[in-house]
Amino acid sequence: MHTVPPTLGPEQMMSDPFDGMEDWAKEAERRAKRAERRRRLGAAFRFRSERARTVAWFLSAAVAAVLLAAALPTIRTYLPGSAAADSTTADAAYATQAVPSGVTVTTTASAAPTDPFEGTAAATYPKGETGITLPAATAVTGFTAAQVDGALRQVRTALVAARLDQRMLTGHDPAPFLALLAPNSASNIRPWFDRSTFSTLATWIDPSARLDAAEEVRVSGRVTFASVSVDGLQTLQITTNFVWVYAFTGNPGHPLAAAHDEVRWDFPTTARLRAGDKGMWVGHSAGYLAWIDCVAARKGMLAPFKEGAADVPGPADTEDPDAYLKADHTLDIGDDCASSPSPSAG
């Protein structure tokens, strides 16, 4: 599809024959950059899987149960010549994730575009933890403003430990993150790292990939808090929804990979809790990985799509691959890696 300049009416031609041409030129340039990005991308995968887990806060008189749903990465292909690669609708509609009720704030900082992010949705996302904007703490049922503020800061620390700290990213050490949770919550989450089912909570960079030391992770998303009653126990729930975009070296044309997660962090009131249940719990976790390598994703790790990879699924839809780098994108997506060969077969 080719873009043509706008047609000028008689009045426009009399006032300024070039009126509107600047906007058209900018739009044409934007489309050209998007097409080039898709060409370089070659294939953008998304990977996702879900499993339910149940954990409990043990009370002196009752048990409050919380369902945990963890979703791993996800993958879509965008091969040259596919409908997605030929599309010229840059901002085509895509399904978005619902915002939970409560007090919400979205990322407010921004950064200047740099390679390799330039030309993608993440180009102006803030760098690192500056992308985690917290809402102003206010008192809610059962919790003072000071308690809400402390919980928000604890969640922020957990996000940094899980997605940005090198001890987690390349050291593959979940201990600093787990130490932030209530002891009994940490006991439930620790096996996720043993079974490689942690991708909705944390990032492990695959040893075969190398992060770009000159580029910080780009981060965008929102934080919401509310007070709810869970089986009669007043609970402060903080829901975070962020996309984390990582830049890599040594992989020309495919330098990015992303994780998008939504995590609900629960802080039950402490009066009726046992010591091991006091503190922050992971109440719910879901998400996907995008623009990734299938083999690494199946191991719970993150790596960008590799040129010449054996396990390349066929094109799955026509959605702009850039949409998966947006924090409001729905988490309810298919799994392109599921239909591709397993690591042992590839």
C-alpha positions as a printed Julia matrix, in Angstrom:
346×3 Matrix{Float64}:
   0.0     0.0    0.0
   1.37    3.38  -0.98
   0.71    6.64   0.82
  -0.25    9.61  -1.36
  -0.07   13.3   -0.45
  -3.37   14.91   0.61
  -5.46   16.55  -2.08
  -5.61   20.33  -1.68
  -8.82   22.24  -2.27
  -9.01   25.6   -4.09
  -9.04   27.66  -0.89
  -6.02   25.8    0.48
  -4.11   26.29  -2.72
  -4.82   30.0   -2.65
  -3.68   30.39   0.98
  -0.68   28.04   1.04
  -0.01   25.34  -1.57
   2.14   23.41   0.92
  -0.32   23.49   3.8
  -0.63   19.98   5.23
   2.44   18.63   3.45
   4.55   18.69   6.62
   2.12   16.43   8.47
   1.95   14.09   5.48
   5.76   13.93   5.32
   6.0    13.09   9.0
   3.39   10.35   8.62
   5.18    8.93   5.58
   8.47    8.91   7.48
   6.82    7.19  10.44
   5.4     4.47   8.18
   8.77    3.97   6.5
  10.51    3.57   9.85
   7.88    1.09  10.98
   8.28   -0.96   7.79
  12.06   -0.97   8.25
  11.68   -2.04  11.87
   9.47   -4.94  10.83
  11.96   -5.91   8.14
  14.79   -5.91  10.68
  12.69   -7.75  13.22
  12.08  -10.59  10.79
  10.19  -12.56  13.43
   8.73  -11.43  16.74
   7.61  -14.22  19.0
   5.35  -14.21  22.0
   5.19  -16.98  24.56
   2.69  -17.62  27.31
   1.53  -20.42  29.57
  -0.64  -20.46  32.63
  -0.88  -22.56  35.72
  -2.92  -22.03  38.86
  -1.46  -22.2   42.33
  -3.12  -21.85  45.69
  -1.52  -20.29  48.74
  -3.04  -19.41  52.08
  -2.67  -16.97  54.91
  -3.1   -19.01  58.07
  -5.27  -17.21  60.57
  -5.83  -18.0   64.23
  -9.52  -18.67  63.6
  -9.82  -19.19  59.84
  -7.89  -19.63  56.61
  -7.94  -17.0   53.84
  -7.09  -18.56  50.47
  -5.72  -16.67  47.5
  -5.56  -18.02  43.97
  -2.27  -17.55  42.2
  -2.22  -17.76  38.42
   1.2   -17.57  36.84
   1.6   -17.1   33.11
   4.91  -17.56  31.34
   6.13  -15.86  28.1
   4.37  -15.71  24.76
   5.33  -15.51  21.1
   4.02  -14.29  17.71
   5.81  -14.4   14.37
   6.06  -11.49  11.95
   7.91  -12.82   8.95
   8.78  -10.72   5.89
   5.91  -10.89   3.42
   3.32  -11.77   6.06
   0.17   -9.69   6.44
   1.65   -8.11   9.56
   4.84   -7.11   7.8
   2.9    -5.53   4.92
   0.42   -3.69   7.11
   0.53    0.09   7.07
  -1.81    0.64  10.02
   0.74    1.6   12.66
  -1.74    2.28  15.42
  -4.22   -0.48  14.67
  -6.54   -1.3   17.56
  -5.5    -4.06  19.92
  -7.13   -5.58  22.98
  -6.12   -3.83  26.18
  -5.79   -4.95  29.78
  -8.48   -3.73  32.18
  -7.39   -1.31  34.9
  -8.33   -2.59  38.37
 -10.43   -0.38  40.6
  -8.59    1.78  43.11
  -6.03    4.58  43.05
  -3.95    4.36  39.86
  -0.96    6.16  38.4
   0.91    5.44  35.16
   4.52    6.03  34.22
   5.14    9.76  33.91
   8.84   10.04  33.03
  10.22    9.76  29.51
  13.57    9.38  27.77
  15.09   10.42  24.47
  14.99    7.75  21.73
  18.26    5.87  21.21
  19.27    2.8   19.27
  18.25    0.04  19.51
  14.91    1.32  20.88
  14.46    4.02  18.25
  11.47    3.4   16.05
   9.7     1.19  18.59
   6.99    1.86  21.16
   9.71    1.73  23.84
  11.74    4.56  22.29
  10.68    7.14  24.86
  10.03    4.83  27.81
  12.01    5.94  30.86
  15.15    4.1   31.84
  15.2     1.56  34.64
  13.45    2.28  37.9
  12.56    5.84  36.84
   9.78    4.15  34.87
   8.13    2.93  38.06
   5.88    5.81  39.12
   4.06    5.33  42.43
   0.69    6.89  43.22
   0.43    9.24  46.18
  -0.35    7.19  49.3
  -3.72    7.79  50.93
  -5.47    6.1   53.82
  -7.83    3.27  52.83
 -10.01    0.97  54.88
  -7.82   -0.8   57.44
  -4.59    0.95  56.43
  -3.12    4.37  57.22
  -1.49    6.54  54.58
   1.89    5.69  56.11
   1.19    1.95  55.83
   0.1     2.34  52.2
   3.23    4.37  51.45
   5.44    1.71  53.01
   3.73   -1.05  51.03
   4.05    0.88  47.75
   7.75    1.38  48.33
   8.2    -2.29  49.18
   6.5    -3.28  45.92
   8.75   -0.9   44.0
  11.8    -2.5   45.62
  10.48   -5.93  44.63
   9.98   -4.85  41.0
  13.54   -3.56  40.83
  14.89   -6.76  42.41
  12.9    -8.94  40.02
  13.31   -7.15  36.69
  16.29   -4.78  36.9
  18.84   -6.02  39.43
  21.84   -7.76  37.83
  21.85  -10.3   40.64
  18.55  -11.55  39.25
  19.09  -10.82  35.54
  22.48  -12.41  34.97
  23.29  -13.87  38.39
  20.05  -15.87  38.43
  19.85  -15.34  42.19
  16.27  -14.89  43.47
  17.31  -14.58  47.14
  17.15  -10.74  47.35
  13.67  -10.8   45.81
  12.36  -13.64  47.96
  13.65  -11.9   51.09
  11.13   -9.11  50.45
   8.15  -11.48  50.74
   6.42  -12.82  53.82
   8.29  -16.0   54.84
   5.43  -18.31  53.9
   4.9   -16.52  50.58
   8.61  -16.89  49.79
   8.32  -20.63  50.52
   5.54  -20.87  47.93
   7.36  -18.82  45.29
  10.87  -20.3   45.66
   9.96  -23.52  43.75
   8.95  -21.39  40.74
  12.62  -20.64  40.19
  13.53  -24.32  40.5
  10.91  -25.27  37.9
  11.54  -22.36  35.49
   7.99  -21.03  35.94
   8.9   -17.59  37.23
   8.77  -15.44  34.08
   5.7   -13.49  35.21
   7.62  -12.33  38.27
  11.27  -12.05  37.33
  13.76  -11.95  34.46
  16.66  -14.32  33.92
  18.78  -13.5   30.88
  19.72  -16.62  28.95
  23.5   -17.28  29.15
  23.64  -17.34  25.35
  22.48  -13.7   25.18
  24.32  -10.53  26.16
  22.61   -7.42  27.48
  23.71   -4.15  25.91
  25.73   -2.51  28.69
  25.23    0.91  27.09
  21.43    0.72  27.32
  19.29    0.53  30.42
  16.05   -1.46  30.47
  13.12    0.63  29.24
  10.11    0.51  31.58
   6.5     1.64  31.32
   3.33    0.75  33.19
   0.97    1.54  36.03
   0.46    0.95  39.76
  -2.97    0.66  41.43
  -3.87    0.17  45.09
  -7.11   -0.59  46.89
  -8.33   -2.12  50.16
 -10.47   -5.24  49.81
 -11.89   -7.9   52.11
 -10.54  -11.4   51.48
 -12.52  -14.0   53.42
 -13.2   -11.43  56.07
  -9.58  -10.24  56.29
  -8.97   -6.66  55.2
  -6.17   -6.66  52.63
  -4.25   -3.92  50.86
  -3.85   -5.0   47.24
  -1.31   -3.29  45.0
  -1.56   -4.25  41.33
   1.37   -3.51  39.03
   1.26   -3.8   35.24
   4.57   -3.12  33.48
   6.37   -3.84  30.26
  10.15   -4.28  30.51
  12.11   -3.94  27.25
  15.71   -5.23  27.21
  18.39   -4.42  24.62
  20.99   -6.99  23.55
  24.22   -7.06  21.57
  25.54   -9.58  19.06
  22.17  -10.09  17.42
  21.92   -7.72  14.41
  18.4    -6.82  13.39
  16.83   -8.33  16.51
  18.28   -6.46  19.48
  15.22   -6.34  21.75
  13.17   -8.69  23.9
  10.39   -7.8   26.31
   8.49   -9.06  29.34
   5.0    -7.81  30.16
   3.52   -8.73  33.51
   0.67   -7.93  35.86
   1.28   -8.82  39.49
  -1.01   -8.36  42.48
   0.86   -7.86  45.71
  -1.21   -8.55  48.86
  -0.67   -7.06  52.31
  -3.15   -8.66  54.74
  -3.85   -6.96  58.06
  -1.57   -8.44  60.68
  -3.7    -8.74  63.82
  -4.84  -12.31  63.14
  -1.83  -13.59  61.2
   0.9   -15.94  62.29
   4.45  -14.6   62.11
   5.32  -16.4   58.85
   2.28  -14.92  57.1
   2.99  -11.28  57.92
   4.29   -9.13  55.09
   3.98   -9.0   51.31
   2.43  -11.84  49.33
   2.32  -12.49  45.59
  -1.43  -12.83  45.17
  -1.64  -13.18  41.39
   0.83  -13.17  38.53
   0.28  -13.27  34.76
   2.14  -12.11  31.68
   3.93  -12.85  28.44
   7.32  -12.48  26.77
   7.61  -10.98  23.28
  10.24  -10.68  20.52
  12.02  -13.66  22.05
  13.8   -16.93  21.4
  11.57  -19.98  21.96
  14.27  -22.26  23.33
  15.28  -19.73  25.98
  11.64  -19.0   26.85
  10.89  -22.65  27.55
  13.66  -22.56  30.14
  12.05  -19.52  31.74
  14.79  -17.26  30.39
  14.86  -14.21  28.14
  16.78  -13.88  24.88
  15.96  -12.06  21.64
  14.95  -13.92  18.51
  18.02  -15.44  16.88
  18.73  -15.38  13.16
  18.58  -18.88  11.71
  16.7   -20.31  14.71
  15.35  -23.79  13.97
  12.1   -23.41  15.9
  10.34  -20.63  13.97
   6.53  -20.85  14.11
   4.5   -19.7   11.15
   2.82  -16.28  11.12
  -0.05  -16.34  13.62
  -1.87  -13.02  13.22
  -1.69   -9.59  11.64
  -1.19   -7.48  14.75
   1.62   -4.95  14.71
   4.5    -6.56  16.68
   5.14   -3.17  18.25
   1.83   -3.49  20.12
   3.3    -6.15  22.4
   5.69   -3.56  23.81
   2.8    -1.5   25.19
   1.86   -1.87  28.84
  -1.87   -1.67  28.21
  -1.85   -4.66  25.82
  -4.01   -7.52  27.0
  -2.22  -10.44  28.63
  -4.73  -12.86  27.14
  -2.8   -13.88  24.03
  -1.82  -17.11  22.32
   1.44  -19.0   22.5
   3.42  -19.17  19.27
   6.16  -21.3   20.8
   3.7   -24.05  21.71
   3.46  -25.16  18.09
   7.18  -25.0   17.37
   9.7   -27.79  18.0
  10.83  -28.43  21.55
  14.4   -27.66  22.59
  15.31  -31.32  22.33
  13.93  -31.49  18.82
  15.57  -28.28  17.7
